[in-house]
Tab-separated table of C-alpha atoms in Angstrom:
chain	number	residue	atom	x	y	z
A	23	MET	CA	51.093	72.844	129.311
A	24	THR	CA	53.210	70.338	130.578
A	25	SER	CA	56.553	71.570	132.073
A	26	ILE	CA	58.865	70.598	130.212
A	27	LYS	CA	62.929	70.035	131.291
A	28	THR	CA	65.152	71.506	128.512
A	29	GLU	CA	68.551	70.574	129.479
A	30	GLN	CA	70.563	71.042	125.953
A	31	LEU	CA	73.015	69.336	124.381
A	32	LYS	CA	76.552	70.542	123.045
A	33	ARG	CA	76.254	71.321	119.394
A	34	VAL	CA	80.092	69.849	118.225
A	35	LEU	CA	79.236	67.261	115.076
A	36	LYS	CA	80.339	68.333	112.081
A	37	PRO	CA	79.128	66.848	107.991
A	38	ILE	CA	82.284	64.093	108.020
A	39	HIS	CA	81.096	63.430	111.749
A	40	LEU	CA	77.482	62.617	110.393
A	41	TRP	CA	78.758	60.887	107.061
A	42	ALA	CA	80.185	58.634	109.969
A	43	ILE	CA	77.609	57.850	111.720
A	44	ALA	CA	75.379	57.254	109.184
A	45	VAL	CA	77.996	54.919	108.003
A	46	SER	CA	78.542	53.757	111.585
A	47	LEU	CA	75.164	53.207	112.217
A	48	VAL	CA	74.565	50.336	108.917
A	49	ILE	CA	78.236	49.074	107.493
A	50	SER	CA	77.312	45.664	110.229
A	51	GLY	CA	74.567	44.962	107.817
A	52	GLU	CA	77.702	44.130	105.035
A	53	TYR	CA	78.656	42.402	107.458
A	54	PHE	CA	76.177	39.759	108.378
A	55	GLY	CA	72.596	39.388	108.433
A	56	TRP	CA	71.840	40.335	105.328
A	57	ASN	CA	73.254	36.984	103.966
A	58	LEU	CA	70.280	34.997	105.818
A	59	GLY	CA	67.856	36.214	103.029
A	60	TRP	CA	69.893	34.141	100.919
A	61	LYS	CA	68.288	30.420	102.461
A	62	TYR	CA	64.832	31.953	101.313
A	63	ALA	CA	65.108	33.874	98.027
A	64	GLY	CA	68.873	32.425	96.714
A	65	THR	CA	71.731	34.817	95.416
A	66	VAL	CA	68.821	36.546	92.478
A	67	GLY	CA	65.914	35.970	93.946
A	68	PHE	CA	68.063	38.325	96.859
A	69	LEU	CA	69.195	40.278	94.922
A	70	ILE	CA	66.082	41.211	93.240
A	71	ALA	CA	65.155	41.362	97.398
A	72	ALA	CA	67.987	44.368	98.018
A	73	VAL	CA	66.509	46.328	94.772
A	74	VAL	CA	63.762	47.196	95.657
A	75	ILE	CA	64.567	47.649	99.681
A	76	THR	CA	67.590	50.121	98.125
A	77	VAL	CA	64.289	51.852	96.073
A	78	MET	CA	62.699	51.966	99.654
A	79	TYR	CA	65.335	53.593	101.427
A	80	ILE	CA	66.407	56.442	98.049
A	81	THR	CA	63.410	57.678	98.474
A	82	PHE	CA	62.713	57.594	102.131
A	83	ILE	CA	65.820	59.323	103.109
A	84	PHE	CA	65.330	62.124	100.812
A	85	SER	CA	61.772	62.047	101.996
A	86	TYR	CA	62.698	61.844	106.010
A	87	THR	CA	66.163	64.385	104.972
A	88	GLU	CA	62.906	66.914	105.117
A	89	LEU	CA	61.647	66.270	108.895
A	90	THR	CA	65.123	66.550	109.995
A	91	THR	CA	65.976	69.425	108.820
A	92	SER	CA	62.451	71.318	109.652
A	93	ILE	CA	62.070	69.590	112.753
A	94	PRO	CA	66.047	68.940	113.952
A	95	HIS	CA	65.279	67.041	117.557
A	96	ALA	CA	67.035	63.958	119.003
A	97	GLY	CA	63.591	62.555	119.147
A	98	GLY	CA	63.231	61.917	115.021
A	99	ALA	CA	60.364	60.475	114.320
A	100	PHE	CA	59.131	60.511	117.593
A	101	ALA	CA	59.210	64.010	117.289
A	102	TYR	CA	57.834	64.372	113.877
A	103	ALA	CA	54.524	62.120	115.274
A	104	TYR	CA	53.683	63.840	117.476
A	105	ARG	CA	53.605	66.929	115.773
A	106	ALA	CA	52.020	65.944	113.096
A	107	LEU	CA	49.190	62.825	114.836
A	108	GLY	CA	49.546	64.591	117.968
A	109	PRO	CA	50.139	62.223	121.521
A	110	PHE	CA	49.520	58.618	120.149
A	111	GLY	CA	51.134	58.909	116.567
A	112	GLY	CA	54.916	59.884	119.033
A	113	LEU	CA	53.938	57.054	121.083
A	114	VAL	CA	53.445	54.204	118.238
A	115	ALA	CA	57.081	56.458	116.190
A	116	GLY	CA	58.750	56.327	119.638
A	117	TYR	CA	58.450	52.747	120.362
A	118	ALA	CA	59.234	51.446	117.191
A	119	THR	CA	62.113	53.980	116.677
A	120	LEU	CA	63.144	52.523	120.417
A	121	ILE	CA	62.616	49.008	119.431
A	122	ASP	CA	64.723	49.987	115.774
A	123	PHE	CA	67.754	51.055	117.423
A	124	LEU	CA	67.409	48.765	121.196
A	125	PHE	CA	67.436	45.465	119.105
A	126	ALA	CA	70.100	46.743	116.296
A	127	THR	CA	72.567	46.454	119.163
A	128	PRO	CA	72.396	43.129	120.261
A	129	ALA	CA	71.229	41.745	116.983
A	130	ILE	CA	75.930	43.400	116.091
A	131	ALA	CA	76.712	42.393	119.355
A	132	PHE	CA	75.891	38.605	118.396
A	133	GLY	CA	78.229	39.030	115.065
A	134	LEU	CA	81.210	40.685	117.127
A	135	GLY	CA	80.971	37.693	119.007
A	136	ALA	CA	80.609	35.435	116.061
A	137	TYR	CA	83.566	37.282	114.658
A	138	LEU	CA	85.333	36.626	117.772
A	139	HIS	CA	84.618	32.939	118.198
A	140	PHE	CA	85.523	32.524	114.555
A	141	LEU	CA	88.989	33.904	115.179
A	142	ASN	CA	89.049	31.362	118.224
A	143	PRO	CA	86.368	28.764	119.229
A	144	ASP	CA	87.439	28.819	122.949
A	145	ILE	CA	85.713	32.462	122.935
A	146	PRO	CA	82.686	31.932	124.031
A	147	VAL	CA	79.959	34.157	121.519
A	148	LEU	CA	78.018	36.007	124.296
A	149	TYR	CA	80.293	36.573	127.010
A	150	SER	CA	81.828	38.768	124.482
A	151	ALA	CA	78.946	40.253	123.236
A	152	LEU	CA	78.041	41.130	126.646
A	153	PHE	CA	81.626	42.735	126.854
A	154	PHE	CA	81.230	44.770	123.842
A	155	ASN	CA	78.556	45.832	125.659
A	156	VAL	CA	79.799	47.306	128.604
A	157	VAL	CA	82.699	48.799	127.579
A	158	PHE	CA	80.816	50.917	124.175
A	159	ILE	CA	78.540	52.536	127.341
A	160	ILE	CA	81.098	53.779	128.859
A	161	ILE	CA	82.555	55.151	125.254
A	162	ASN	CA	79.327	56.698	124.647
A	163	ILE	CA	79.020	58.507	128.305
A	164	LEU	CA	82.435	59.918	127.695
A	165	GLY	CA	80.970	62.350	125.190
A	166	VAL	CA	79.386	62.901	122.050
A	167	LYS	CA	82.331	64.651	120.410
A	168	GLU	CA	84.934	61.871	121.606
A	169	SER	CA	82.494	59.054	120.540
A	170	ALA	CA	81.899	60.602	117.435
A	171	THR	CA	85.872	60.957	116.728
A	172	PHE	CA	86.312	57.335	117.382
A	173	SER	CA	83.215	56.819	115.285
A	174	LEU	CA	84.961	59.032	112.025
A	175	ILE	CA	88.191	56.541	112.624
A	176	ILE	CA	86.610	52.909	113.222
A	177	THR	CA	84.357	53.690	110.113
A	178	LEU	CA	86.955	54.566	107.737
A	179	LEU	CA	88.679	51.388	108.430
A	180	ALA	CA	85.814	49.549	108.564
A	181	VAL	CA	84.972	50.804	104.515
A	182	ALA	CA	88.866	50.326	103.589
A	183	GLU	CA	88.345	46.530	104.970
A	184	LEU	CA	85.343	45.816	103.259
A	185	LEU	CA	87.093	47.328	100.085
A	186	ILE	CA	90.387	45.881	100.464
A	187	TYR	CA	87.772	42.802	100.577
A	188	LEU	CA	86.183	42.810	97.144
A	189	GLY	CA	90.072	43.197	95.832
A	190	ILE	CA	90.418	39.845	97.154
A	191	VAL	CA	87.245	37.848	96.096
A	192	SER	CA	86.348	39.260	92.818
A	193	PRO	CA	88.937	37.963	90.548
A	194	HIS	CA	87.803	34.416	92.335
A	195	PHE	CA	84.038	35.608	91.650
A	196	LYS	CA	81.908	32.811	89.183
A	197	THR	CA	79.356	33.401	87.951
A	198	GLY	CA	78.257	29.982	88.032
A	199	ASN	CA	78.360	29.990	91.412
A	200	PHE	CA	75.957	32.970	91.632
A	201	LEU	CA	73.395	31.432	89.037
A	202	SER	CA	73.318	28.264	90.531
A	203	HIS	CA	70.083	27.706	92.080
A	204	PRO	CA	69.359	31.451	92.124
A	205	MET	CA	65.943	31.575	93.718
A	206	PRO	CA	64.995	28.283	95.267
A	207	SER	CA	61.386	29.175	96.261
A	208	GLY	CA	60.953	30.638	92.987
A	209	TRP	CA	59.106	34.205	92.873
A	210	THR	CA	57.179	33.275	96.766
A	211	GLY	CA	61.012	33.695	97.799
A	212	ILE	CA	61.688	37.005	97.567
A	213	PHE	CA	59.100	38.260	100.001
A	214	PRO	CA	60.461	36.785	103.555
A	215	ALA	CA	64.008	37.866	102.406
A	216	LEU	CA	62.738	41.345	102.183
A	217	PRO	CA	63.811	42.277	105.745
A	218	TYR	CA	67.358	40.822	105.710
A	219	ALA	CA	68.015	43.266	102.346
A	220	VAL	CA	66.156	46.693	104.952
A	221	TRP	CA	69.529	44.743	107.129
A	222	PHE	CA	72.090	46.031	104.515
A	223	TYR	CA	70.815	49.912	105.056
A	224	LEU	CA	68.309	49.722	108.889
A	225	ALA	CA	69.408	52.606	111.189
A	226	ILE	CA	70.641	55.328	108.916
A	227	GLU	CA	68.019	56.887	110.257
A	228	GLY	CA	69.988	57.671	113.098
A	229	VAL	CA	70.850	60.809	112.155
A	230	ALA	CA	68.488	62.484	113.232
A	231	MET	CA	68.677	60.731	116.885
A	232	VAL	CA	72.163	63.848	116.826
A	233	ALA	CA	69.997	66.388	115.273
A	234	GLU	CA	70.541	68.582	118.579
A	235	GLU	CA	74.204	67.977	118.285
A	236	VAL	CA	74.862	69.494	114.793
A	237	LYS	CA	76.524	72.696	113.926
A	238	ASP	CA	74.629	74.312	111.098
A	239	PRO	CA	71.809	71.492	110.662
A	240	LYS	CA	70.006	72.837	108.485
A	241	ARG	CA	72.644	72.505	105.912
A	242	ASN	CA	74.941	69.792	106.947
A	243	ILE	CA	72.548	67.156	108.141
A	244	PRO	CA	71.568	66.732	104.285
A	245	LYS	CA	75.207	66.479	103.583
A	246	GLY	CA	75.383	63.188	106.105
A	247	TYR	CA	72.709	61.392	104.701
A	248	ILE	CA	73.080	61.782	101.419
A	249	SER	CA	76.582	60.668	101.153
A	250	GLY	CA	75.904	58.414	103.893
A	251	LEU	CA	73.743	56.440	101.572
A	252	ALA	CA	75.492	56.705	98.612
A	253	THR	CA	78.554	54.937	100.465
A	254	LEU	CA	76.201	51.925	101.665
A	255	ILE	CA	75.010	51.565	98.124
A	256	PHE	CA	77.662	50.926	96.659
A	257	LEU	CA	79.165	48.436	99.318
A	258	ALA	CA	76.351	46.337	99.801
A	259	PHE	CA	75.902	45.689	96.198
A	260	GLY	CA	79.524	44.892	96.076
A	261	VAL	CA	79.352	42.632	99.109
A	262	MET	CA	76.140	40.428	98.215
A	263	ILE	CA	77.322	39.959	94.547
A	264	PHE	CA	81.111	39.114	94.780
A	265	THR	CA	80.336	36.779	97.845
A	266	GLY	CA	77.610	35.207	96.244
A	267	GLY	CA	79.974	34.169	93.408
A	268	ILE	CA	82.818	32.681	95.653
A	269	THR	CA	81.532	29.322	96.035
A	270	ASP	CA	77.682	27.284	96.437
A	271	TRP	CA	76.386	30.315	98.484
A	272	ARG	CA	74.393	27.775	100.147
A	273	LYS	CA	77.551	27.144	102.502
A	274	LEU	CA	77.376	30.877	103.699
A	275	ALA	CA	73.632	31.311	103.882
A	276	GLU	CA	73.166	30.888	107.794
A	277	LEU	CA	76.191	31.778	109.248
A	278	ASP	CA	77.078	35.004	111.626
A	279	TYR	CA	80.348	35.563	109.675
A	280	PRO	CA	79.788	35.396	105.885
A	281	LEU	CA	82.874	37.188	104.964
A	282	PRO	CA	85.703	35.699	106.977
A	283	GLU	CA	84.091	32.175	105.414
A	284	ALA	CA	84.444	33.860	101.820
A	285	ILE	CA	88.122	35.257	102.588
A	286	SER	CA	88.893	31.789	104.311
A	287	ILE	CA	87.661	29.812	100.941
A	288	VAL	CA	89.850	32.425	98.614
A	289	LEU	CA	92.876	32.160	100.458
A	290	GLY	CA	92.843	29.234	102.748
A	291	LYS	CA	91.544	28.278	106.297
A	292	THR	CA	94.975	28.514	107.694
A	293	SER	CA	96.188	31.437	106.026
A	294	SER	CA	97.259	34.267	108.250
A	295	LEU	CA	96.012	36.641	105.923
A	296	THR	CA	92.823	35.265	106.678
A	297	LYS	CA	92.717	35.491	110.137
A	298	ILE	CA	94.017	39.011	109.928
A	299	PHE	CA	91.309	40.040	107.625
A	300	ALA	CA	88.586	38.356	110.488
A	301	SER	CA	90.495	40.596	113.008
A	302	ILE	CA	89.967	43.813	110.978
A	303	GLY	CA	86.512	43.158	110.069
A	304	LEU	CA	85.398	43.390	114.014
A	305	PHE	CA	85.893	46.906	112.910
A	306	GLY	CA	82.951	47.222	111.292
A	307	LEU	CA	81.220	45.046	113.242
A	308	ILE	CA	82.500	47.755	116.111
A	309	ALA	CA	81.562	50.958	114.447
A	310	SER	CA	77.645	49.942	113.743
A	311	PHE	CA	77.597	48.623	117.679
A	312	HIS	CA	78.462	52.287	118.944
A	313	GLY	CA	76.710	54.195	116.643
A	314	THR	CA	72.958	52.156	117.648
A	315	ILE	CA	74.039	52.609	121.218
A	316	LEU	CA	74.398	56.401	120.309
A	317	ALA	CA	71.367	56.430	118.848
A	318	SER	CA	69.247	54.698	121.007
A	319	SER	CA	70.179	56.411	123.691
A	320	ARG	CA	69.158	59.641	121.964
A	321	GLN	CA	65.968	58.325	121.828
A	322	VAL	CA	65.345	57.414	124.805
A	323	PHE	CA	66.614	61.120	125.879
A	324	ALA	CA	64.380	62.357	124.354
A	325	MET	CA	61.578	60.583	124.788
A	326	ALA	CA	62.430	60.718	128.552
A	327	ARG	CA	62.496	64.286	128.462
A	328	SER	CA	58.870	64.882	126.899
A	329	GLY	CA	56.978	62.342	129.834
A	330	TYR	CA	56.693	59.171	127.815
A	331	LEU	CA	59.425	57.986	129.548
A	332	PRO	CA	60.589	58.588	133.461
A	333	GLY	CA	62.021	61.822	133.730
A	334	TRP	CA	64.983	60.388	135.266
A	335	LEU	CA	66.040	58.463	131.851
A	336	SER	CA	66.404	62.659	130.637
A	337	THR	CA	69.158	63.466	133.029
A	338	VAL	CA	72.220	65.157	131.227
A	339	ASN	CA	75.790	64.542	132.938
A	340	HIS	CA	76.753	67.506	134.132
A	341	LYS	CA	80.537	66.809	133.045
A	342	PHE	CA	80.615	64.699	129.588
A	343	LYS	CA	77.213	66.852	129.066
A	344	THR	CA	74.950	62.976	127.420
A	345	PRO	CA	72.628	61.401	129.027
A	346	HIS	CA	74.274	58.921	130.800
A	347	TRP	CA	70.933	56.791	132.510
A	348	ALA	CA	69.584	56.764	128.650
A	349	ILE	CA	72.835	54.983	127.785
A	350	ILE	CA	72.588	52.441	130.828
A	351	ALA	CA	68.454	51.296	130.154
A	352	GLY	CA	69.789	50.806	126.328
A	353	GLY	CA	72.601	48.183	128.100
A	354	PHE	CA	70.609	46.428	130.050
A	355	ILE	CA	67.785	46.374	127.471
A	356	SER	CA	70.698	44.493	125.171
A	357	PHE	CA	71.311	42.273	127.910
A	358	ILE	CA	67.451	41.089	127.771
A	359	ALA	CA	68.236	40.052	124.087
A	360	LEU	CA	71.194	38.417	124.433
A	361	TYR	CA	69.992	36.493	126.863
A	362	THR	CA	66.435	35.455	125.356
A	363	GLY	CA	67.480	35.899	121.294
A	364	THR	CA	68.795	34.273	118.449
A	365	THR	CA	70.632	36.693	115.620
A	366	GLY	CA	67.226	35.676	113.582
A	367	ASP	CA	64.723	36.522	115.724
A	368	VAL	CA	66.270	39.848	117.211
A	369	VAL	CA	67.586	40.779	113.336
A	370	ILE	CA	63.769	40.542	112.446
A	371	ILE	CA	62.284	42.286	115.934
A	372	SER	CA	64.306	45.404	114.594
A	373	VAL	CA	63.608	45.866	111.411
A	374	MET	CA	59.448	45.522	112.092
A	375	GLY	CA	60.276	48.688	114.378
A	376	ALA	CA	62.325	49.983	111.867
A	377	ILE	CA	59.380	49.300	109.037
A	378	ILE	CA	56.945	51.008	111.408
A	379	MET	CA	59.176	54.233	112.373
A	380	TYR	CA	59.437	54.730	108.432
A	381	MET	CA	55.948	54.514	107.951
A	382	MET	CA	54.970	56.668	111.050
A	383	SER	CA	57.682	59.481	109.830
A	384	MET	CA	55.982	59.575	105.553
A	385	ILE	CA	52.319	59.535	107.223
A	386	SER	CA	53.502	62.654	109.195
A	387	LEU	CA	55.201	64.129	106.293
A	388	PHE	CA	52.057	63.794	103.840
A	389	ILE	CA	50.392	65.775	107.331
A	390	LEU	CA	52.648	68.125	108.220
A	391	ARG	CA	52.801	69.558	104.967
A	392	LYS	CA	49.161	69.969	104.510
A	393	LYS	CA	48.625	71.219	108.228
A	394	GLU	CA	52.535	73.482	108.515
A	395	PRO	CA	52.377	74.595	104.731
A	396	ALA	CA	54.346	77.480	106.062
A	397	LEU	CA	57.306	75.190	108.307
A	398	GLU	CA	60.296	76.087	107.414
A	399	ARG	CA	61.621	73.224	105.559
A	400	PRO	CA	65.445	73.956	104.281
A	401	PHE	CA	65.561	70.496	102.397
A	402	VAL	CA	61.872	69.612	100.406
A	403	ALA	CA	61.577	66.455	99.472
A	404	PRO	CA	62.144	65.855	96.004
A	405	PHE	CA	59.322	64.461	93.874
A	406	PHE	CA	57.155	64.983	96.460
A	407	PRO	CA	54.026	62.856	96.299
A	408	VAL	CA	55.714	60.119	94.470
A	409	PHE	CA	58.977	59.599	96.832
A	410	PRO	CA	56.986	59.353	99.919
A	411	ALA	CA	54.792	57.327	98.812
A	412	ILE	CA	57.348	55.224	97.296
A	413	ALA	CA	58.611	54.503	100.448
A	414	LEU	CA	55.502	54.525	102.299
A	415	ALA	CA	54.134	51.686	100.319
A	416	ILE	CA	57.299	49.576	99.818
A	417	SER	CA	57.281	49.948	103.701
A	418	ALA	CA	54.061	48.936	103.963
A	419	ILE	CA	54.747	45.474	102.215
A	420	VAL	CA	57.450	44.757	104.081
A	421	LEU	CA	55.442	45.219	107.234
A	422	ILE	CA	52.788	42.511	106.128
A	423	THR	CA	55.413	40.264	104.428
A	424	MET	CA	56.745	40.514	108.418
A	425	ILE	CA	53.670	39.096	109.806
A	426	TRP	CA	52.884	36.905	107.547
A	427	PHE	CA	56.005	34.812	107.601
A	428	TYR	CA	56.859	35.763	111.340
A	429	ALA	CA	53.761	35.622	112.842
A	430	GLN	CA	54.927	34.594	116.511
A	431	LEU	CA	58.279	37.514	116.721
A	432	SER	CA	55.222	39.948	115.041
A	433	LEU	CA	52.722	39.504	117.784
A	434	ILE	CA	55.508	39.615	120.970
A	435	PHE	CA	56.261	43.103	118.471
A	436	PHE	CA	52.663	44.253	119.160
A	437	ALA	CA	51.810	43.144	122.085
A	438	GLY	CA	54.839	45.644	123.618
A	439	LEU	CA	52.680	48.045	122.026
A	440	ALA	CA	49.593	46.827	123.197
A	441	ILE	CA	51.089	47.421	127.144
A	442	ALA	CA	52.843	50.507	126.139
A	443	ILE	CA	49.321	51.740	125.518
A	444	VAL	CA	47.705	51.295	128.470
A	445	ILE	CA	50.264	52.316	130.730
A	446	PHE	CA	50.230	55.422	128.500
A	447	MET	CA	46.257	55.687	128.638
A	448	LEU	CA	46.236	55.091	132.448
A	449	MET	CA	49.679	57.403	133.264
A	450	GLY	CA	47.506	59.809	131.166
A	451	LYS	CA	50.027	60.370	128.807
A	452	HIS	CA	47.771	60.713	126.401
A	453	LYS	CA	46.631	64.495	127.382
A	454	LEU	CA	50.506	65.510	127.596
A	455	LYS	CA	50.444	68.717	125.979
A	456	LEU	CA	53.992	69.083	124.422
A	457	GLU	CA	53.612	72.259	122.230
A	458	GLU	CA	57.058	73.760	123.558
A	459	GLU	CA	58.782	71.617	122.581
A	460	PHE	CA	57.304	70.132	119.034
A	461	MET	CA	55.439	72.961	118.169
A	462	THR	CA	58.153	75.366	118.133
A	463	ALA	CA	60.700	73.239	117.272
A	464	PRO	CA	63.366	75.464	118.467
A	465	ILE	CA	67.161	75.600	117.342
A	466	VAL	CA	69.361	76.235	120.145
A	467	GLU	CA	72.896	77.243	119.238
């Protein structure tokens, strides 16, 4: 059995913090990124894609919560897949989750830079994105309770701003605008738009990454997931529908700042309210940016603690009780992605990681139900096996779609996975025995 260094994280998070983390991880998806799907599907086609993906997330979250509460481990899907499928299952799920969160961070950083550029064209997108990276690495190192409290405040501001946005634009909604060129590529256009619909909800599963830092996780984690998802569904459909009816939606289909542009169409580009809105809009992007750094660092920490990544990445800072090297390593990856990619490319790679992680999680759920029927399950997935089967089937469709329509990016993703597997084998990590950590799944209060 491999000796595991069991540094303990502080249990300080309450349900309100979990709601804030769940919403903050995702809410940037309401501000930008999703509109890129209009280019392929049109407004009605993308609405259909969003409904399909919403069904996927509802069934997934209710199923995933069973895993999170049964095995409250910072590794999330990595821990579940290891327990169900062994070392290789853990590797695939861990790699997918890392890609999910590590690439979501630079995608959001691009959005932040674009919003600042909208406010002041003299501010370069890249440099402001790098600046935010450094600032939020420092905030996350300072402590999880402090960063979660910050997340709560910034998330409340972001939600309030989206509600104000809906209040401003809804009187100007015109059905004719929304139904103009509704499905320019027909039904086939829905498929390449699916990943951008995923962006509406991507990263909500990151709540699992702080499972070891939650007070009474068996009771509070379901509250965080369900309340967070309900909030996000309401905001996603409100923003998508009303924004699509403001003007010719094609003007907004390739922008990284669709909401400020929509407000400027309603109020006028010279209106001071337009600038104020764009400034407040930074809150939503900051909330998600902060949250994805938090989640990705916990994934790096968990995999390093388990021997899948260099052990020094699992070091917990003695003063702040946070995995500072894991946070810094994630920031380094974000820097590389910002220098080498575009918003659309980074979104697609991040979504691909998420989809494979969802599939591995649902497969793990089925296996653990059979393999460990006596496992304590404080939250049981409703309508089993229907819900996890639906989530798995839709995820598989999205993955096939992405491989077909985004072949080059898919090649990059799977090449990275192949390299990880080779290194894994050469280092003998496939022989790891981590029962101490995953088979007992201890909870230390």
